[in-house]
CSV table of C-alpha atoms in Angstrom, one decimal:
chain,number,residue,atom,x,y,z
A,1,MET,CA,-168.0,-5.3,146.5
A,2,ASN,CA,-164.8,-6.2,144.3
A,3,LYS,CA,-163.4,-2.6,145.1
A,4,HIS,CA,-159.9,-3.6,144.0
A,5,HIS,CA,-161.3,-3.8,140.3
A,6,GLU,CA,-161.7,-0.5,138.2
A,7,SER,CA,-163.2,-0.5,134.7
A,8,HIS,CA,-162.8,2.2,132.4
A,9,GLY,CA,-165.2,3.3,129.6
A,10,SER,CA,-162.9,4.2,126.9
A,11,HIS,CA,-163.4,1.5,124.2
A,12,GLY,CA,-160.3,0.4,122.6
A,13,LEU,CA,-158.2,3.6,123.7
A,14,PRO,CA,-154.6,3.5,124.6
A,15,ASP,CA,-153.8,3.2,128.4
A,16,ASP,CA,-152.6,7.0,128.4
A,17,ASP,CA,-155.7,8.6,126.9
A,18,PRO,CA,-158.5,10.3,128.9
A,19,GLN,CA,-160.6,7.9,130.6
A,20,LEU,CA,-163.8,7.6,132.7
A,21,THR,CA,-163.2,5.5,135.8
A,22,LEU,CA,-166.1,3.1,137.2
A,23,ARG,CA,-165.1,1.9,140.6
A,24,ASN,CA,-168.1,-0.4,142.0
A,25,PRO,CA,-171.0,-2.3,140.6
A,26,ALA,CA,-173.3,0.5,141.0
A,27,GLU,CA,-171.3,2.4,138.3
A,28,LEU,CA,-170.9,-0.6,136.0
A,29,ALA,CA,-174.6,-1.0,136.3
A,30,ASP,CA,-175.2,2.7,135.3
A,31,ALA,CA,-172.7,2.2,132.2
A,32,LEU,CA,-174.5,-0.5,130.8
A,33,PRO,CA,-177.2,1.1,128.7
A,34,TYR,CA,-174.6,3.5,127.6
A,35,LEU,CA,-172.4,0.5,126.3
A,36,MET,CA,-175.2,-1.0,124.4
A,37,GLY,CA,-177.3,2.2,123.4
A,38,PHE,CA,-180.5,0.9,124.8
A,39,HIS,CA,-181.6,-0.8,128.1
A,40,PRO,CA,-181.3,-4.5,127.6
A,41,THR,CA,-184.0,-6.4,128.8
A,42,ASP,CA,-184.3,-10.4,129.0
A,43,SER,CA,-180.6,-10.6,127.9
A,44,VAL,CA,-177.2,-11.9,128.8
A,45,VAL,CA,-174.7,-9.1,128.2
A,46,MET,CA,-171.0,-9.8,128.4
A,47,VAL,CA,-167.9,-7.4,128.0
A,48,ALA,CA,-164.4,-8.1,127.6
A,49,LEU,CA,-161.7,-6.1,129.3
A,50,HIS,CA,-158.5,-5.5,128.3
A,51,GLY,CA,-155.1,-4.1,130.1
A,52,ARG,CA,-154.3,-3.5,133.4
A,53,ARG,CA,-157.0,-0.6,133.9
A,54,GLY,CA,-159.6,-2.9,132.4
A,55,ARG,CA,-160.7,-1.1,129.1
A,56,PHE,CA,-164.1,-2.3,127.6
A,57,GLY,CA,-163.5,-4.3,124.6
A,58,GLY,CA,-165.8,-6.5,122.5
A,59,ARG,CA,-169.5,-7.2,123.7
A,60,LEU,CA,-172.0,-9.3,123.0
A,61,ARG,CA,-175.8,-9.8,124.1
A,62,LEU,CA,-178.3,-12.8,123.8
A,63,GLY,CA,-181.9,-13.2,125.1
A,64,ILE,CA,-181.8,-15.5,128.4
A,65,PRO,CA,-182.9,-18.9,127.0
A,66,ARG,CA,-186.3,-19.7,129.1
A,67,ALA,CA,-185.3,-23.4,129.6
A,68,PRO,CA,-182.6,-23.6,132.2
A,69,GLY,CA,-181.7,-27.1,130.7
A,70,GLU,CA,-180.3,-24.9,127.7
A,71,TRP,CA,-178.0,-22.8,130.2
A,72,PRO,CA,-174.9,-24.9,130.2
A,73,HIS,CA,-174.4,-25.1,126.5
A,74,VAL,CA,-175.4,-21.7,126.2
A,75,ALA,CA,-172.8,-20.4,128.8
A,76,GLU,CA,-169.8,-22.2,127.1
A,77,GLN,CA,-170.9,-20.8,123.6
A,78,LEU,CA,-171.0,-17.4,124.7
A,79,ALA,CA,-167.6,-17.6,126.7
A,80,GLU,CA,-165.8,-19.0,123.8
A,81,CYS,CA,-167.6,-16.5,121.2
A,82,LEU,CA,-166.5,-13.5,123.5
A,83,VAL,CA,-162.8,-14.7,123.6
A,84,THR,CA,-162.2,-16.2,120.3
A,85,GLY,CA,-164.0,-13.0,118.7
A,86,SER,CA,-161.7,-10.7,120.7
A,87,GLU,CA,-158.7,-12.8,119.6
A,88,ARG,CA,-159.6,-12.2,116.2
A,89,ARG,CA,-159.7,-8.4,116.3
A,90,GLY,CA,-157.1,-8.0,118.9
A,91,PRO,CA,-155.8,-9.2,122.2
A,92,ARG,CA,-157.1,-11.7,124.1
A,93,PRO,CA,-159.4,-10.4,127.0
A,94,ASP,CA,-157.7,-10.2,130.4
A,95,ALA,CA,-161.5,-10.3,132.1
A,96,ILE,CA,-165.3,-10.3,131.5
A,97,ILE,CA,-167.8,-8.7,133.1
A,98,VAL,CA,-171.3,-10.5,133.0
A,99,PHE,CA,-174.8,-8.8,133.2
A,100,LEU,CA,-178.1,-10.6,133.4
A,101,CYS,CA,-180.8,-8.5,133.0
A,102,GLN,CA,-184.6,-9.5,133.6
A,103,ASP,CA,-187.5,-7.8,135.2
A,104,PRO,CA,-190.4,-9.8,137.2
A,105,ASP,CA,-193.3,-10.7,135.1
A,106,PRO,CA,-196.1,-8.2,135.6
A,107,ALA,CA,-198.7,-10.5,135.6
A,108,GLY,CA,-197.0,-12.8,138.2
A,109,GLU,CA,-196.2,-12.9,141.8
A,110,VAL,CA,-192.6,-13.1,141.3
A,111,THR,CA,-190.3,-10.5,142.8
A,112,ALA,CA,-187.1,-9.1,141.5
A,113,GLY,CA,-185.2,-10.9,144.3
A,114,GLN,CA,-186.5,-13.9,143.2
A,115,VAL,CA,-185.6,-13.4,139.6
A,116,MET,CA,-181.9,-12.8,140.7
A,117,GLU,CA,-182.2,-16.2,142.7
A,118,ARG,CA,-183.4,-18.1,139.5
A,119,LEU,CA,-180.5,-16.7,137.6
A,120,ARG,CA,-177.8,-17.5,139.8
A,121,PRO,CA,-176.9,-20.9,138.1
A,122,LEU,CA,-176.7,-19.2,135.0
A,123,ALA,CA,-174.2,-16.7,136.4
A,124,GLN,CA,-172.3,-19.1,138.1
A,125,LEU,CA,-172.2,-21.2,134.6
A,126,LEU,CA,-171.2,-18.3,132.8
A,127,ARG,CA,-168.2,-17.9,135.4
A,128,THR,CA,-167.2,-21.3,135.0
A,129,ALA,CA,-167.2,-21.1,131.5
A,130,CYS,CA,-164.8,-18.4,131.3
A,131,GLY,CA,-162.9,-19.6,133.7
A,132,ALA,CA,-162.3,-22.7,131.7
A,133,LEU,CA,-160.9,-20.3,128.9
A,134,ASP,CA,-158.7,-18.6,131.5
A,135,VAL,CA,-160.4,-15.6,131.3
A,136,PRO,CA,-161.8,-14.6,134.9
A,137,VAL,CA,-165.2,-12.9,135.3
A,138,LEU,CA,-164.3,-10.0,137.6
A,139,GLU,CA,-167.9,-9.2,138.2
A,140,ALA,CA,-171.3,-10.8,137.5
A,141,LEU,CA,-174.4,-8.3,138.0
A,142,CYS,CA,-178.2,-9.1,137.9
A,143,ILE,CA,-180.4,-5.9,137.1
A,144,SER,CA,-184.0,-6.5,137.8
A,145,ASP,CA,-186.8,-3.9,138.4
A,146,GLY,CA,-184.7,-1.0,139.3
A,147,ARG,CA,-182.4,-2.7,141.4
A,148,TYR,CA,-179.0,-4.6,141.1
A,149,TRP,CA,-177.0,-7.4,142.9
A,150,SER,CA,-173.6,-8.8,142.6
A,151,TYR,CA,-173.1,-12.6,142.2
A,152,CYS,CA,-169.4,-12.1,143.1
A,153,CYS,CA,-169.6,-10.0,146.1
A,154,PRO,CA,-170.2,-11.9,149.5
A,155,ASP,CA,-170.3,-8.7,151.7
A,156,ALA,CA,-173.8,-7.8,152.8
A,157,ARG,CA,-172.9,-4.5,153.9
A,158,CYS,CA,-172.3,-3.4,150.3
A,159,CYS,CA,-174.4,-5.6,148.6
A,160,PRO,CA,-177.5,-6.7,150.7
A,161,PRO,CA,-179.8,-9.5,149.9
A,162,GLU,CA,-182.3,-7.2,148.7
A,163,GLY,CA,-180.3,-5.7,146.4
A,164,ASN,CA,-179.1,-1.9,145.7
A,165,VAL,CA,-181.4,0.7,143.9
A,166,LEU,CA,-180.3,1.8,140.6
A,167,ALA,CA,-179.2,5.5,140.1
A,168,MET,CA,-181.7,7.7,138.7
A,169,PRO,CA,-181.4,7.8,134.9
A,170,GLY,CA,-179.3,10.9,133.9
A,171,THR,CA,-178.0,11.5,137.2
A,172,SER,CA,-174.4,9.8,137.1
A,173,VAL,CA,-171.2,11.0,136.2
A,174,LEU,CA,-171.2,8.7,133.5
A,175,ALA,CA,-174.5,10.0,132.1
A,176,ALA,CA,-173.0,13.3,132.1
A,177,ALA,CA,-170.0,12.4,129.9
A,178,ALA,CA,-172.2,10.4,127.5
A,179,THR,CA,-174.5,13.4,127.1
A,180,PHE,CA,-171.4,15.6,126.5
A,181,ALA,CA,-170.0,12.8,124.0
A,182,GLY,CA,-173.3,12.8,122.1
A,183,LEU,CA,-174.0,9.3,123.1
A,184,GLN,CA,-177.9,8.4,123.0
A,185,VAL,CA,-179.9,5.8,125.3
A,186,ARG,CA,-182.8,4.7,122.8
A,187,GLY,CA,-185.0,3.4,125.8
A,188,SER,CA,-185.5,-0.4,126.7
A,189,LEU,CA,-184.8,-3.1,124.0
A,190,ARG,CA,-188.5,-4.2,124.6
A,191,GLU,CA,-189.5,-0.7,123.7
A,192,MET,CA,-187.5,-0.9,120.3
A,193,GLU,CA,-189.0,-4.3,119.5
A,194,ALA,CA,-192.5,-3.0,120.0
A,195,ARG,CA,-192.0,-0.5,117.2
A,196,LEU,CA,-191.2,-3.5,114.8
A,197,THR,CA,-193.7,-6.0,116.3
A,198,PRO,CA,-196.8,-7.1,114.4
A,199,TRP,CA,-200.2,-5.5,115.5
A,200,ARG,CA,-202.0,-7.5,118.4
A,201,ARG,CA,-205.2,-4.9,118.1
A,202,PRO,CA,-208.4,-5.9,116.8
A,203,ALA,CA,-207.4,-4.0,113.2
A,204,ALA,CA,-204.6,-7.0,112.7
A,205,ALA,CA,-207.7,-9.6,111.9
A,206,ASP,CA,-208.5,-6.9,109.1
A,207,GLN,CA,-205.2,-6.8,108.0
A,208,GLU,CA,-204.7,-10.5,107.8
A,209,ARG,CA,-208.1,-10.8,105.7
A,210,VAL,CA,-206.7,-8.0,103.4
A,211,LEU,CA,-203.4,-10.0,103.0
A,212,ALA,CA,-205.0,-13.3,102.3
A,213,ALA,CA,-207.3,-11.6,99.5
A,214,ALA,CA,-204.0,-9.9,98.1
A,215,GLU,CA,-202.0,-13.3,98.2
A,216,GLU,CA,-204.9,-14.7,96.5
A,217,ALA,CA,-204.5,-12.2,93.4
A,218,LEU,CA,-200.7,-11.8,93.2
A,219,VAL,CA,-199.4,-15.4,93.3
A,220,PRO,CA,-200.5,-16.3,90.1
A,221,ARG,CA,-199.0,-12.9,88.8
A,222,ILE,CA,-195.5,-13.7,90.7
A,223,LEU,CA,-195.4,-17.2,89.4
A,224,ASP,CA,-195.6,-15.8,85.8
A,225,GLU,CA,-192.2,-14.4,85.1
A,226,GLU,CA,-193.5,-11.6,82.8
A,227,GLU,CA,-195.9,-10.6,85.4
A,228,ARG,CA,-193.6,-11.0,88.2
A,229,LEU,CA,-191.6,-8.1,87.0
A,230,ARG,CA,-194.4,-5.9,86.4
A,231,VAL,CA,-195.5,-6.6,90.1
A,232,GLY,CA,-191.9,-5.5,91.2
A,233,ARG,CA,-192.4,-2.2,89.2
A,234,GLU,CA,-195.7,-1.5,90.9
A,235,THR,CA,-194.3,-2.5,94.4
A,236,LEU,CA,-191.6,0.0,94.2
A,237,ASP,CA,-193.6,2.9,92.5
A,238,LEU,CA,-196.4,2.2,95.8
A,239,ALA,CA,-193.1,2.4,98.1
A,240,GLY,CA,-192.4,5.7,96.6
A,241,ARG,CA,-195.7,7.2,96.7
A,242,LEU,CA,-196.1,6.1,100.5
A,243,MET,CA,-192.8,7.5,101.5
A,244,ARG,CA,-194.0,10.9,99.9
A,245,ARG,CA,-197.1,10.6,101.8
A,246,LEU,CA,-195.1,9.8,105.1
A,247,SER,CA,-192.9,12.8,104.5
A,248,GLY,CA,-195.7,15.3,104.0
A,249,ALA,CA,-197.7,14.3,107.2
A,250,PRO,CA,-197.3,16.6,110.0
A,251,PRO,CA,-194.8,15.6,112.7
A,252,ALA,CA,-195.9,13.9,115.9
A,253,THR,CA,-194.3,14.0,119.4
A,254,GLY,CA,-193.0,10.7,120.8
A,255,ARG,CA,-192.4,7.2,119.1
A,256,THR,CA,-195.9,6.0,120.2
A,257,ASP,CA,-197.7,8.8,118.4
A,258,ALA,CA,-195.3,9.0,115.3
A,259,ASP,CA,-195.8,5.1,114.7
A,260,ALA,CA,-199.7,5.4,115.3
A,261,LEU,CA,-199.7,8.2,112.8
A,262,ASP,CA,-197.8,6.2,110.2
A,263,ASP,CA,-200.1,3.2,110.5
A,264,GLY,CA,-202.8,5.6,110.0
A,265,LEU,CA,-201.3,7.1,106.6
A,266,ILE,CA,-201.1,3.5,105.2
A,267,ALA,CA,-204.4,1.4,103.9
A,268,HIS,CA,-204.4,-2.2,104.7
A,269,ASP,CA,-204.5,-2.9,100.9
A,270,GLU,CA,-201.5,-0.8,100.4
A,271,ALA,CA,-199.3,-2.5,103.1
A,272,ALA,CA,-200.7,-5.9,101.7
A,273,ALA,CA,-199.5,-5.1,98.2
A,274,LEU,CA,-196.1,-4.2,99.7
A,275,VAL,CA,-195.5,-6.8,102.1
A,276,LEU,CA,-196.0,-9.4,99.2
A,277,GLY,CA,-194.1,-7.6,96.5
A,278,LEU,CA,-190.9,-7.4,98.8
A,279,GLN,CA,-190.9,-11.0,99.3
A,280,ASP,CA,-189.3,-10.9,95.7
A,281,ARG,CA,-185.5,-10.6,96.0
A,282,THR,CA,-184.8,-8.3,92.9
A,283,THR,CA,-187.5,-5.7,94.3
A,284,ARG,CA,-186.3,-5.7,97.9
A,285,ASP,CA,-182.8,-5.1,96.6
A,286,ARG,CA,-184.3,-2.3,94.5
A,287,ALA,CA,-186.0,-0.9,97.7
A,288,ALA,CA,-182.6,-1.2,99.7
A,289,GLU,CA,-181.5,1.7,97.6
A,290,TRP,CA,-183.5,4.2,99.7
A,291,MET,CA,-180.8,4.1,102.2
A,292,GLU,CA,-179.5,7.5,102.7
A,293,GLY,CA,-180.2,11.5,102.3
A,294,PRO,CA,-183.8,12.4,102.1
A,295,ASP,CA,-184.9,9.2,101.3
A,296,ALA,CA,-183.8,7.5,104.4
A,297,ALA,CA,-186.0,8.6,107.3
A,298,PRO,CA,-189.3,7.9,105.2
A,299,ALA,CA,-188.1,4.7,104.1
A,300,GLN,CA,-187.2,3.8,107.7
A,301,ARG,CA,-190.7,4.5,108.6
A,302,LEU,CA,-192.5,2.4,105.9
A,303,TRP,CA,-190.2,-0.5,106.7
A,304,ARG,CA,-191.2,-0.2,110.4
A,305,ALA,CA,-194.9,0.2,109.3
A,306,LEU,CA,-194.7,-2.6,107.1
A,307,ALA,CA,-193.1,-5.1,109.8
A,308,ARG,CA,-196.2,-4.2,112.0
A,309,ARG,CA,-198.6,-5.4,109.4
A,310,CYS,CA,-197.2,-8.8,109.1
A,311,VAL,CA,-199.9,-10.3,111.3
A,312,GLY,CA,-201.1,-13.8,112.3
A,313,ARG,CA,-199.9,-16.4,109.9
A,314,TYR,CA,-197.9,-13.9,107.7
A,315,GLY,CA,-195.5,-13.3,110.5
A,316,GLU,CA,-192.6,-14.7,108.3
A,317,HIS,CA,-193.4,-12.1,105.7
A,318,ALA,CA,-191.8,-9.4,108.1
A,319,ALA,CA,-188.3,-10.4,107.3
A,320,ALA,CA,-188.3,-8.5,104.4
A,321,PRO,CA,-189.0,-5.2,105.9
A,322,LEU,CA,-187.3,-5.9,109.0
A,323,THR,CA,-184.0,-6.4,107.2
A,324,LEU,CA,-184.7,-3.2,105.2
A,325,ALA,CA,-185.4,-1.3,108.5
A,326,GLY,CA,-182.2,-2.7,109.7
A,327,TRP,CA,-180.4,-1.9,106.9
A,328,VAL,CA,-181.4,1.9,106.6
A,329,ALA,CA,-180.3,2.2,110.4
A,330,TRP,CA,-176.8,0.6,109.8
A,331,SER,CA,-176.4,2.9,106.9
A,332,THR,CA,-177.3,6.0,108.6
A,333,GLY,CA,-175.3,5.3,111.8
A,334,ASP,CA,-178.0,3.9,114.0
A,335,GLU,CA,-176.1,0.7,114.8
A,336,PRO,CA,-178.1,-0.1,118.0
A,337,ALA,CA,-181.3,0.0,116.0
A,338,ALA,CA,-179.9,-1.8,113.4
A,339,ARG,CA,-179.3,-4.6,115.5
A,340,VAL,CA,-182.6,-4.8,117.0
A,341,ALA,CA,-184.2,-4.9,113.6
A,342,LEU,CA,-181.8,-7.5,112.0
A,343,GLY,CA,-182.0,-9.7,115.2
A,344,LEU,CA,-185.9,-9.6,114.7
A,345,ALA,CA,-185.7,-10.5,111.0
A,346,LEU,CA,-183.6,-13.7,111.8
A,347,ARG,CA,-186.0,-14.7,114.7
A,348,VAL,CA,-188.7,-14.7,112.2
A,349,ASP,CA,-186.7,-16.4,109.7
A,350,PRO,CA,-183.2,-17.7,110.8
A,351,ASP,CA,-182.3,-18.5,107.3
A,352,TYR,CA,-183.0,-15.2,105.5
A,353,GLN,CA,-179.4,-14.5,104.0
A,354,PHE,CA,-179.7,-10.9,103.6
A,355,ALA,CA,-180.4,-10.4,107.2
A,356,GLN,CA,-177.7,-12.9,108.1
A,357,LEU,CA,-175.2,-11.1,106.0
A,358,LEU,CA,-175.9,-7.3,107.3
A,359,HIS,CA,-176.5,-8.7,111.0
A,360,GLN,CA,-172.9,-10.1,110.9
A,361,ALA,CA,-171.4,-7.4,109.3
A,362,CYS,CA,-173.2,-4.7,111.5
A,363,ASN,CA,-171.8,-6.7,114.6
A,364,GLN,CA,-168.3,-6.8,113.1
A,365,GLY,CA,-168.4,-3.1,113.3
A,366,LEU,CA,-167.7,-3.0,109.5
A,367,ASP,CA,-168.5,-0.1,107.3
A,368,PRO,CA,-171.5,-0.1,105.1
A,369,GLU,CA,-170.0,2.1,102.6
A,370,ALA,CA,-168.9,-0.6,100.4
A,371,LEU,CA,-172.8,-2.0,99.9
A,372,ARG,CA,-174.0,1.6,99.7
A,373,ARG,CA,-171.5,2.3,96.6
A,374,CYS,CA,-172.5,-0.6,94.9
A,375,LEU,CA,-176.2,0.2,95.1
A,376,ARG,CA,-175.7,3.6,94.1
A,377,GLU,CA,-173.9,2.0,90.9
A,378,GLU,CA,-176.9,-0.1,90.2
A,379,ARG,CA,-179.1,2.8,90.3
A,380,ARG,CA,-177.0,5.1,88.1
A,381,GLU,CA,-176.8,2.2,85.4
A,382,ARG,CA,-180.4,1.7,85.6
A,383,GLU,CA,-181.1,5.7,85.2
A,384,GLU,CA,-178.5,5.8,82.2
A,385,GLY,CA,-180.4,2.9,80.5
A,386,VAL,CA,-183.4,2.7,78.3
A,387,GLY,CA,-186.8,2.3,80.0
A,388,ALA,CA,-190.3,3.8,81.1
A,389,THR,CA,-190.3,6.5,83.6
A,390,ALA,CA,-192.4,6.4,86.6
A,391,PRO,CA,-192.4,8.4,89.8
A,392,GLY,CA,-190.6,7.3,92.6
A,393,ALA,CA,-189.9,3.8,91.0
A,394,ALA,CA,-186.3,3.5,91.4
A,395,GLY,CA,-184.9,6.6,92.4
A,396,ALA,CA,-185.4,9.3,94.9
A,397,PRO,CA,-188.9,9.2,96.3
A,398,GLY,CA,-191.2,11.9,94.2
A,399,LEU,CA,-188.7,12.2,91.5
A,400,GLY,CA,-189.5,10.8,87.5
A,401,VAL,CA,-186.7,8.8,86.9
A,402,PRO,CA,-185.8,5.9,84.2
A,403,VAL,CA,-187.3,2.6,85.4
A,404,PRO,CA,-185.6,-0.2,83.1
A,405,GLU,CA,-186.9,-3.6,82.8
A,406,PRO,CA,-185.9,-5.5,86.2
A,407,ALA,CA,-182.8,-7.7,85.8
A,408,VAL,CA,-183.0,-11.4,85.5
A,409,PRO,CA,-183.5,-13.3,88.7
A,410,LYS,CA,-180.7,-13.4,90.6
A,411,ALA,CA,-179.1,-16.8,91.4
A,412,ALA,CA,-178.8,-17.5,95.0
A,413,VAL,CA,-175.6,-16.4,96.7
A,414,PRO,CA,-173.8,-18.2,99.3
A,415,GLU,CA,-173.9,-15.9,102.3
A,416,PRO,CA,-172.6,-16.7,105.9
A,417,ALA,CA,-175.0,-18.7,108.0
A,418,VAL,CA,-175.6,-17.5,111.6
A,419,ALA,CA,-174.2,-20.4,113.7
A,420,GLY,CA,-175.8,-21.6,116.9
A,421,TYR,CA,-177.9,-18.9,118.6
A,422,GLY,CA,-176.9,-16.2,116.5
A,423,VAL,CA,-174.0,-15.1,118.5
A,424,ALA,CA,-171.8,-12.6,117.0
A,425,VAL,CA,-169.0,-10.6,119.0
A,426,GLU,CA,-167.7,-7.3,117.9
A,427,ALA,CA,-166.0,-4.2,118.7
A,428,PRO,CA,-168.8,-1.8,119.4
A,429,VAL,CA,-171.8,-3.5,120.8
A,430,SER,CA,-173.3,-7.1,119.6
A,431,ASP,CA,-177.1,-7.6,119.6
A,432,VAL,CA,-177.6,-11.2,119.0
A,433,ALA,CA,-181.0,-12.7,118.3
A,434,GLU,CA,-182.6,-15.2,120.6
A,435,PRO,CA,-182.8,-18.8,119.4
A,436,ALA,CA,-185.6,-19.3,117.2
A,437,ARG,CA,-187.9,-22.4,116.7
A,438,ARG,CA,-187.3,-24.3,113.4
A,439,PRO,CA,-190.2,-23.3,111.4
A,440,LYS,CA,-192.2,-25.9,109.5
A,441,SER,CA,-190.9,-26.8,106.1
A,442,ARG,CA,-192.7,-25.1,103.2
A,443,ARG,CA,-193.8,-26.3,100.1
A,444,LYS,CA,-191.5,-25.3,97.1
A,445,ALA,CA,-192.5,-23.1,94.0
A,446,PRO,CA,-191.5,-24.0,90.5
A,447,ALA,CA,-188.0,-23.5,89.6
A,448,ASN,CA,-186.9,-20.2,88.4
A,449,ARG,CA,-186.7,-20.3,84.4
A,450,ASN,CA,-183.8,-17.8,84.9
A,451,GLY,CA,-181.8,-18.9,87.6
A,452,SER,CA,-178.5,-17.2,86.9
A,453,ALA,CA,-177.0,-13.8,86.1
A,454,ALA,CA,-173.9,-12.9,84.0
A,455,ALA,CA,-170.7,-12.6,85.7
A,456,THR,CA,-170.8,-8.8,84.9
A,457,SER,CA,-174.0,-8.1,86.3
A,458,PRO,CA,-175.1,-5.7,88.6
A,459,ALA,CA,-176.3,-8.6,91.0
A,460,ASN,CA,-172.9,-10.1,90.9
A,461,ARG,CA,-171.0,-6.9,91.4
A,462,ARG,CA,-173.3,-6.4,94.6
A,463,ASP,CA,-172.6,-9.8,95.7
A,464,ALA,CA,-168.8,-9.1,95.2
A,465,ALA,CA,-169.1,-6.1,97.4
A,466,SER,CA,-171.0,-7.8,100.0
A,467,ALA,CA,-168.4,-10.4,100.2
A,468,SER,CA,-165.8,-7.5,100.8
A,469,ILE,CA,-167.7,-6.7,104.0
A,470,ARG,CA,-168.2,-10.2,105.0
A,471,PRO,CA,-167.1,-11.2,108.4
A,472,GLU,CA,-165.5,-14.7,109.5
A,473,GLY,CA,-168.1,-17.4,110.6
A,474,VAL,CA,-168.9,-18.0,114.2
A,475,GLU,CA,-168.7,-21.4,115.4
A,476,GLY,CA,-171.8,-22.7,117.6
A,477,ASP,CA,-174.6,-25.0,118.2
A,478,SER,CA,-175.4,-26.9,115.1
A,479,ALA,CA,-179.3,-26.8,115.8
A,480,THR,CA,-179.9,-23.5,114.2
A,481,ALA,CA,-176.9,-23.7,111.7
A,482,GLY,CA,-177.9,-26.9,110.4
A,483,SER,CA,-181.5,-26.5,109.8
A,484,ALA,CA,-182.6,-27.3,106.2
A,485,ARG,CA,-183.2,-24.4,103.7
A,486,ARG,CA,-186.9,-24.0,103.3
A,487,GLY,CA,-188.5,-23.8,100.0
A,488,VAL,CA,-191.0,-21.0,99.1
A,489,ARG,CA,-193.3,-19.4,101.6
A,490,ARG,CA,-196.8,-20.4,102.1
A,491,THR,CA,-198.8,-19.8,99.2
A,492,GLY,CA,-198.0,-16.5,97.9
A,493,ARG,CA,-194.5,-15.9,99.2
A,494,ALA,CA,-193.2,-15.0,95.9
A,495,GLY,CA,-190.7,-16.7,93.7
A,496,GLN,CA,-188.0,-19.6,94.1
A,497,ARG,CA,-186.8,-19.2,97.8
A,498,ASP,CA,-183.3,-19.1,97.0
A,499,GLY,CA,-183.4,-17.1,94.0
A,500,THR,CA,-185.7,-14.5,94.8
A,501,GLY,CA,-186.9,-14.8,98.4
A,502,ARG,CA,-183.3,-14.0,100.3
């Protein structure tokens, strides 16, 4: 059972600092949710170890590719990303731990043991890829249906063929230490994603019909420059009113009940107007200013609810609310939730530049304050400018603040592409999106009549702030990185794609 190895849960700490020692695969398996902030499902997780005591370092997560034919290349890419990414931030890893997490399909007859055997070639490929970089894999575990197996231990006395039962959640020494330290496990990855996934209930058909009707009404207005600005103001005003409505609702117990309550407070036509209005980049950037203080919680609830309303053929519209949900989560310190939301945004639209930027910056463990500061400055300048007053349109929800004429549409700004399968390595936790299918090309909208902003404009200052938190790019597979920029979304996906839809 590889008892010669001890891993320590003191991420990035000197060897003489207090540490919690993990002595065997059972304790490593128990540590995984605390390393990630949630229970990863259908995931490859790799963790770097440093020093003679095996301190945890950088880690990454990737959805397990369904096609075994992809496994050799994915294994090489993951190993290279973890090793080179760790080197960019500090010392080269001395070893790596691999976790393969996948439960049996509830509808099938496959057992957890069969899942483990199916994934054994992937575990071997990862071990070989890491070994080719002169970094050994000290342990490779499969976690499935409440049991774990070691791919590295040949001793059936401690690692039997039927696997070992995982410890009851919250009963281990590590769980006690994590609770004492204030660490929180937010349930499974599948549960976190479910809060952001479009409806699959009968009401989804009604919502799709309302979206289609709203699209038909809004598209002509959005394609007209003057009307587009009015639509932006109407969108922000409606968002402010809905945030006040959500804030005033009685609290619900449990995440499922809370989401159902929020869904019931937002009408189909209100959701459709917001989903379509947020496709405009200027409007979305204004909405991003609800990022802290009393604004953050209702904004997060609203963006999650809107992501759930992007049903049917409007699935790609979810990139905007998902990215806003990820931004609010990152801004308020909830990095695991931020990575999940941003990863989903890139899954529905791999080319969505705002999500690319935030996803990489969050995965790098960078401070969001630079972007927050820039957004605060833009809001302050608008509030001091000349304009009409509308409740909740550009400031805190429920407050009357000056609302200027929206700025000219911002020109496209080169932002870092997510290469390969979206893999990024960082110091705290990396949640990487699964490889997404290349969407069909879209029909382009008419060119924006005001395609650039002055060098001193708020947009350019924000782009400079974004660049200040921009991480280095990650080398990877060209299939996703080389995908062509698409034109405007389907009819009604507003504005020039690179000018307003990013």
